[in-house]
Amino acid sequence: MLTDARNAHRSAIAGLGTARSGPGTWNLAAEAWDKGAGASTDQRPPPGTPEVPAEGEGMSITLTSPEAAVAATPYLIGFTPVDSLVMLLCEETGLRVTMRIDLPDCPQAGWLIDVLDALGDPPPAKVLMIVYADTTPVSFADSIADWVACAVEPLLEVLDCLVVHDGRFRSLCGHLDDDGRGMPLDSVTNHPVVAACVAEGLARYESRDDVVNLLEPVVDDVTQEVIAALDTPPGDHYDNWRDRTEVTALALLRSREALTAADVALLGQACCDIHVRDPLVSLLTARGEDRAVIDNARTRLEYVAVHLPDNIAGGVAATIALLCWMRGDWPAAYAAADRGMSADPANSLAPLVLEALHHRLPPDTWGSLTRDIPLDVLRGRTRRSA
């Protein structure tokens, strides 16, 4: 358990606060965290590897209490954690990143080293830790929280250590007005921060498997019709096919009409051709474009991906991974990049997105790198001069 001295120290630390000042940055203002206040071709990382998302994009979420943090965490990471350590890592000016790692079965030095490595160098200024103990004994969860807190305290300030177990959560730092018994998770179900997360378009899945299953192949009549459509030769010069495909694909991804088998085949081919995919992504994510347009395109591509053979589904999944990263939805980005790499190991976009996620590059990175590249360069029509 944490000592009284450390508890007193943490109780005095300024807590999680609000709002954002620029793209890709979560700000945690110096509002007080008041006691009881109302906020390989490897594919996915091997078990035990910290999953590190990029920062939220374009959002303004306020976390002012342990209750708010517990309520918001499933939305910040995209699914309900199970037997996990979640770390909300923040600078003086804002939340930098949210990190999740599976709990070990027993104390392991290598596991702790992975956690410390994921903090980065230099590490962030502060951390809030939440340990989720489902099948993990709660006594071991308490020990994990204390163990990690002791290891990171020389590097950064620990705002709080929360333990979630058996439908309740409690603060090891005494920041909850609960007489040490913990508070029911149901008590934060309707916390205002949940509405704020939903309003910002943050998705919450029941488990990580639910995220992964979104792109699992489906074999049905549509799939058979798509395969037949893919066998139809384009019957056109490449440049004409590329231009026509870009225009049609953009219209399909912006539309809300039902996709035909021919539409699915065309979108699959578009995502597998770099000279169609890159200008398509650029046009979809241009400045001023409604975020709902990107979300609609992602949903339609998810439908496309599950009805394609692997060699084409890989390119679609990689494109989905890119869109998810650009929207700050890192769990879906991880899952889509994983699917892209497993379906088509030769695809180069999926590992690129995965590396960006591992290195915590913010969601606006791709846009900032490609924004000034002329569309004709992305289309392969001309070369950009140095």
XYZ file of C-alpha atoms in Angstrom:
386
model
C 0.000 0.000 0.000
C 1.027 3.582 -0.464
C 2.421 5.271 2.581
C 0.603 8.116 4.308
C 3.382 10.486 3.312
C 2.976 9.623 -0.341
C -0.792 9.867 -0.037
C -0.468 13.363 1.408
C 1.956 14.307 -1.332
C -0.426 13.139 -4.066
C -3.439 14.744 -2.476
C -1.725 18.089 -2.931
C -0.938 17.559 -6.601
C -2.976 19.563 -9.060
C -5.320 17.258 -10.923
C -6.792 16.622 -14.299
C -8.520 19.562 -15.900
C -9.893 20.621 -19.259
C -9.815 21.486 -22.770
C -7.475 21.620 -25.722
C -5.687 24.448 -27.415
C -4.506 22.916 -30.642
C -4.841 19.910 -32.964
C -3.875 16.596 -31.427
C -3.374 17.881 -27.894
C -5.386 17.088 -24.797
C -5.007 19.737 -22.120
C -5.274 18.985 -18.430
C -5.434 22.408 -16.825
C -4.251 23.068 -13.299
C -7.671 22.650 -11.753
C -7.606 20.987 -8.359
C -8.301 17.274 -8.161
C -10.602 17.696 -5.204
C -11.502 14.750 -3.033
C -14.902 13.551 -4.167
C -15.164 16.138 -6.947
C -17.628 15.504 -9.734
C -13.570 13.962 -14.117
C 6.381 -9.404 -36.669
C 5.445 -9.324 -40.336
C 4.597 -9.172 -36.620
C 1.034 -8.039 -36.339
C -0.358 -6.619 -33.126
C 2.153 -6.121 -30.302
C 2.950 -9.371 -28.461
C 1.081 -9.998 -25.175
C 2.313 -7.675 -22.461
C 3.450 -4.968 -24.871
C 2.006 -1.563 -23.962
C -0.584 -0.347 -26.428
C 0.104 3.347 -26.891
C -2.418 5.445 -28.779
C -1.925 8.845 -30.294
C -3.549 11.828 -28.678
C -7.188 12.721 -29.156
C -7.884 15.058 -32.047
C -10.122 18.069 -32.025
C -11.668 17.235 -28.679
C -12.446 19.056 -25.467
C -12.939 16.594 -22.625
C -12.783 17.682 -18.985
C -11.479 15.325 -16.298
C -11.625 16.888 -12.851
C -11.909 13.893 -10.531
C -11.225 10.170 -10.139
C -14.883 9.529 -11.015
C -14.495 11.367 -14.316
C -11.297 9.490 -15.141
C -12.934 6.098 -14.512
C -15.986 7.079 -16.561
C -13.941 8.386 -19.496
C -11.197 5.747 -19.728
C -13.175 3.158 -21.756
C -13.859 5.902 -24.303
C -10.291 7.204 -24.284
C -8.872 3.756 -25.084
C -11.876 2.574 -27.102
C -13.003 -0.442 -25.098
C -13.566 -1.622 -21.540
C -10.183 -2.704 -20.116
C -9.853 -6.171 -18.577
C -6.978 -7.170 -16.263
C -5.061 -4.105 -17.413
C -2.959 -1.203 -16.239
C -4.102 2.046 -17.830
C -1.898 5.116 -17.547
C -3.119 8.612 -18.389
C 0.143 10.394 -19.145
C 0.130 14.185 -19.148
C 2.357 17.205 -19.411
C 1.847 20.424 -17.470
C -0.276 21.672 -20.367
C -2.262 18.607 -21.263
C -2.874 14.880 -21.538
C -0.230 13.494 -23.843
C -1.268 9.909 -24.285
C -3.296 7.069 -22.781
C -1.487 3.736 -22.460
C -2.839 0.258 -21.683
C -0.898 -2.917 -20.881
C -2.078 -6.384 -19.814
C -1.365 -7.219 -16.182
C 1.247 -9.929 -15.628
C 0.305 -13.200 -13.929
C 3.030 -12.628 -11.355
C 5.652 -9.946 -10.603
C 7.938 -9.734 -13.644
C 10.865 -7.363 -14.047
C 10.535 -7.519 -17.833
C 6.911 -6.348 -17.618
C 7.912 -3.354 -15.517
C 10.740 -2.528 -17.939
C 8.212 -2.527 -20.804
C 6.046 -0.079 -18.855
C 8.967 2.236 -18.148
C 10.196 2.071 -21.761
C 6.741 3.056 -23.010
C 6.847 6.273 -20.972
C 9.293 7.708 -23.475
C 12.385 9.826 -22.924
C 11.882 12.360 -21.554
C 8.829 10.993 -19.766
C 5.668 13.074 -19.291
C 5.286 15.236 -16.199
C 2.433 13.372 -14.498
C 0.510 10.123 -14.569
C -2.826 8.845 -13.337
C -2.904 5.046 -13.028
C -5.969 2.805 -13.121
C -5.589 -0.931 -12.476
C -8.438 -3.135 -13.721
C -8.573 -6.427 -11.794
C -11.098 -8.843 -13.284
C -9.593 -12.314 -12.895
C -6.538 -10.820 -11.193
C -6.684 -11.046 -7.362
C -7.361 -7.599 -5.959
C -4.467 -7.899 -3.507
C -2.102 -8.439 -6.446
C -3.690 -5.493 -8.289
C -2.967 -3.282 -5.273
C 0.611 -4.512 -5.280
C 0.952 -3.797 -9.008
C -0.286 -0.244 -8.493
C 2.171 0.330 -5.656
C 5.006 -1.365 -7.545
C 4.541 0.789 -10.660
C 4.028 3.953 -8.584
C 7.313 3.364 -6.743
C 9.108 2.757 -10.057
C 7.808 5.878 -11.834
C 7.880 8.357 -8.937
C 11.542 9.297 -9.532
C 10.552 10.180 -13.112
C 7.160 11.884 -12.829
C 4.403 12.835 -10.413
C 1.675 10.309 -9.656
C -1.709 12.013 -9.511
C -3.615 8.992 -8.261
C -3.728 5.197 -8.224
C -7.198 3.753 -8.790
C -8.171 0.091 -8.623
C -11.278 -1.222 -10.402
C -12.521 -4.579 -9.119
C -15.809 -6.440 -8.747
C -17.944 -3.582 -10.023
C -16.354 -0.948 -7.770
C -13.395 1.425 -7.886
C -11.309 2.979 -5.129
C -8.393 5.347 -4.771
C -5.213 4.145 -3.099
C -4.430 7.820 -2.508
C -7.627 8.581 -0.609
C -9.135 10.854 -3.263
C -12.634 9.375 -2.995
C -15.143 10.140 -0.295
C -15.978 6.448 0.127
C -14.638 5.475 3.584
C -12.184 3.170 1.830
C -14.931 0.865 0.554
C -14.810 2.057 -3.037
C -17.568 3.407 -5.235
C -19.806 1.386 -7.595
C -18.990 1.669 -11.288
C -22.688 2.196 -11.904
C -22.374 5.535 -10.132
C -20.345 6.977 -13.054
C -22.387 5.476 -15.887
C -24.181 8.775 -16.441
C -21.284 11.042 -15.514
C -21.288 14.226 -17.653
C -17.904 13.286 -19.118
C -19.554 10.282 -20.813
C -21.886 12.575 -22.729
C -18.892 14.742 -23.643
C -17.006 11.700 -24.971
C -19.993 10.579 -27.034
C -20.456 14.093 -28.386
C -16.826 14.037 -29.538
C -17.434 10.819 -31.443
C -15.392 8.588 -29.131
C -16.469 4.960 -29.488
C -16.562 2.451 -26.665
C -16.569 -1.258 -27.385
C -17.210 -3.886 -24.739
C -13.853 -5.560 -25.401
C -10.794 -5.398 -27.629
C -12.100 -8.487 -29.438
C -15.135 -6.489 -30.530
C -12.808 -3.992 -32.201
C -10.859 -6.748 -33.965
C -14.012 -8.563 -35.100
C -15.179 -5.516 -37.062
C -12.865 -6.563 -39.906
C -13.220 -10.343 -39.760
C -14.014 -11.782 -43.219
C -17.639 -12.569 -44.089
C -18.547 -15.224 -46.641
C -22.021 -14.641 -48.056
C -23.772 -13.961 -51.350
C -22.333 -10.437 -51.453
C -18.804 -11.815 -51.152
C -19.355 -14.142 -54.098
C -20.755 -11.290 -56.197
C -17.750 -9.113 -55.272
C -15.310 -11.820 -56.336
C -17.113 -12.050 -59.682
C -16.939 -8.249 -60.054
C -13.192 -8.305 -59.350
C -12.714 -10.713 -62.253
C -14.098 -8.132 -64.657
C -11.159 -6.459 -66.488
C -11.072 -2.651 -66.385
C -10.938 -2.469 -70.195
C -9.302 0.956 -70.127
C -5.900 2.635 -70.156
C -4.447 2.834 -66.625
C -4.513 6.632 -66.434
C -8.168 6.709 -67.444
C -9.015 3.900 -65.006
C -7.159 5.671 -62.183
C -8.934 8.984 -62.746
C -12.351 7.388 -63.095
C -11.798 5.188 -60.043
C -10.741 8.121 -57.851
C -13.820 10.156 -58.754
C -16.197 7.222 -58.306
C -14.585 6.056 -55.055
C -14.744 9.538 -53.546
C -18.442 9.788 -54.399
C -19.121 6.332 -52.934
C -17.317 7.112 -49.669
C -19.212 10.382 -49.261
C -22.542 8.780 -50.104
C -24.902 6.964 -47.748
C -26.525 4.812 -50.424
C -26.202 1.035 -50.195
C -23.029 -0.320 -51.796
C -23.371 -2.826 -54.632
C -20.941 -5.668 -55.261
C -19.394 -3.619 -58.055
C -18.976 -0.692 -55.644
C -17.222 -2.923 -53.121
C -14.872 -4.251 -55.789
C -14.056 -0.736 -57.018
C -13.335 0.588 -53.495
C -11.133 -2.418 -52.808
C -9.111 -1.775 -55.952
C -8.911 1.940 -55.131
C -7.385 1.247 -51.706
C -4.806 -1.098 -53.213
C -3.491 1.434 -55.719
C -1.303 4.065 -54.068
C -2.028 6.581 -56.841
C -5.747 6.343 -56.145
C -5.675 5.792 -52.382
C -3.412 8.705 -51.448
C -5.326 11.455 -53.308
C -8.562 9.857 -52.083
C -7.436 10.109 -48.437
C -6.168 13.640 -49.046
C -9.540 14.752 -50.426
C -11.509 12.999 -47.671
C -9.454 14.535 -44.876
C -8.891 18.000 -46.323
C -9.067 20.945 -43.937
C -12.625 22.000 -43.302
C -13.965 18.532 -44.146
C -16.666 17.436 -41.697
C -15.390 14.703 -39.380
C -18.681 12.882 -39.994
C -17.576 12.422 -43.619
C -14.449 10.583 -42.476
C -16.443 8.436 -40.052
C -18.928 7.579 -42.806
C -16.083 6.631 -45.152
C -14.545 4.429 -42.477
C -17.853 2.631 -41.846
C -18.301 1.975 -45.554
C -14.738 0.707 -45.909
C -15.309 -1.672 -42.993
C -18.192 -3.174 -44.961
C -15.959 -3.353 -48.028
C -13.061 -5.012 -46.197
C -15.051 -7.954 -44.846
C -16.389 -8.864 -48.300
C -13.057 -8.988 -50.133
C -10.398 -11.678 -50.548
C -7.356 -11.163 -48.331
C -5.016 -9.859 -51.026
C -7.343 -6.874 -51.550
C -8.856 -6.648 -48.056
C -5.361 -5.919 -46.705
C -5.164 -2.642 -48.603
C -8.625 -1.603 -47.437
C -7.811 -2.463 -43.816
C -4.603 -0.416 -44.042
C -6.598 2.548 -45.359
C -9.048 2.153 -42.475
C -6.094 2.108 -40.066
C -4.876 5.399 -41.525
C -8.315 7.033 -41.204
C -8.698 5.757 -37.630
C -5.285 7.113 -36.666
C -6.154 10.474 -38.211
C -9.335 10.529 -36.117
C -7.486 9.580 -32.919
C -9.273 6.199 -32.665
C -6.173 4.179 -31.831
C -7.779 0.842 -30.811
C -9.482 0.595 -34.194
C -6.279 1.781 -35.896
C -4.273 -0.977 -34.194
C -6.861 -3.614 -35.134
C -7.123 -2.433 -38.738
C -3.334 -2.283 -39.170
C -3.118 -5.789 -37.715
C -5.718 -7.036 -40.182
C -3.961 -5.269 -43.047
C -0.618 -6.885 -42.252
C -2.054 -10.379 -41.773
C -4.200 -10.214 -44.922
C -1.504 -8.754 -47.154
C 2.054 -8.912 -45.747
C 3.305 -7.016 -48.819
C 1.175 -3.965 -47.996
C 3.422 -1.099 -46.881
C 0.829 1.252 -45.363
C -0.284 -0.962 -42.461
C 3.184 -1.309 -40.855
C 3.750 2.412 -41.415
C 0.600 3.244 -39.422
C 1.573 0.714 -36.761
C 4.986 2.357 -36.349
C 3.308 5.754 -36.066
C 1.101 4.421 -33.265
C 4.034 2.826 -31.453
C 5.936 6.103 -31.586
C 2.907 8.109 -30.425
C 2.836 10.366 -33.466
C -0.190 12.683 -33.221
C -3.196 12.175 -35.515
C -2.416 15.229 -37.644
C 1.023 13.874 -38.643
C -0.103 12.363 -41.947
C -2.020 15.478 -42.897
C 0.887 17.774 -42.051
C 3.246 15.641 -44.177
C 0.975 15.400 -47.219
C -1.028 18.645 -47.055
C 1.286 20.607 -49.350
C 1.900 17.808 -51.831
C 0.015 18.584 -55.062
C -2.712 16.078 -55.940
C -1.064 15.351 -59.295
C 2.044 14.171 -57.427
C -0.086 11.880 -55.266
C -1.753 10.636 -58.461
C 1.633 9.793 -59.951
C 1.168 12.159 -62.872
C 4.159 14.320 -62.103
C 7.126 14.482 -59.762
C 7.549 17.089 -57.098
C 10.712 19.170 -57.440
C 13.000 19.515 -54.431
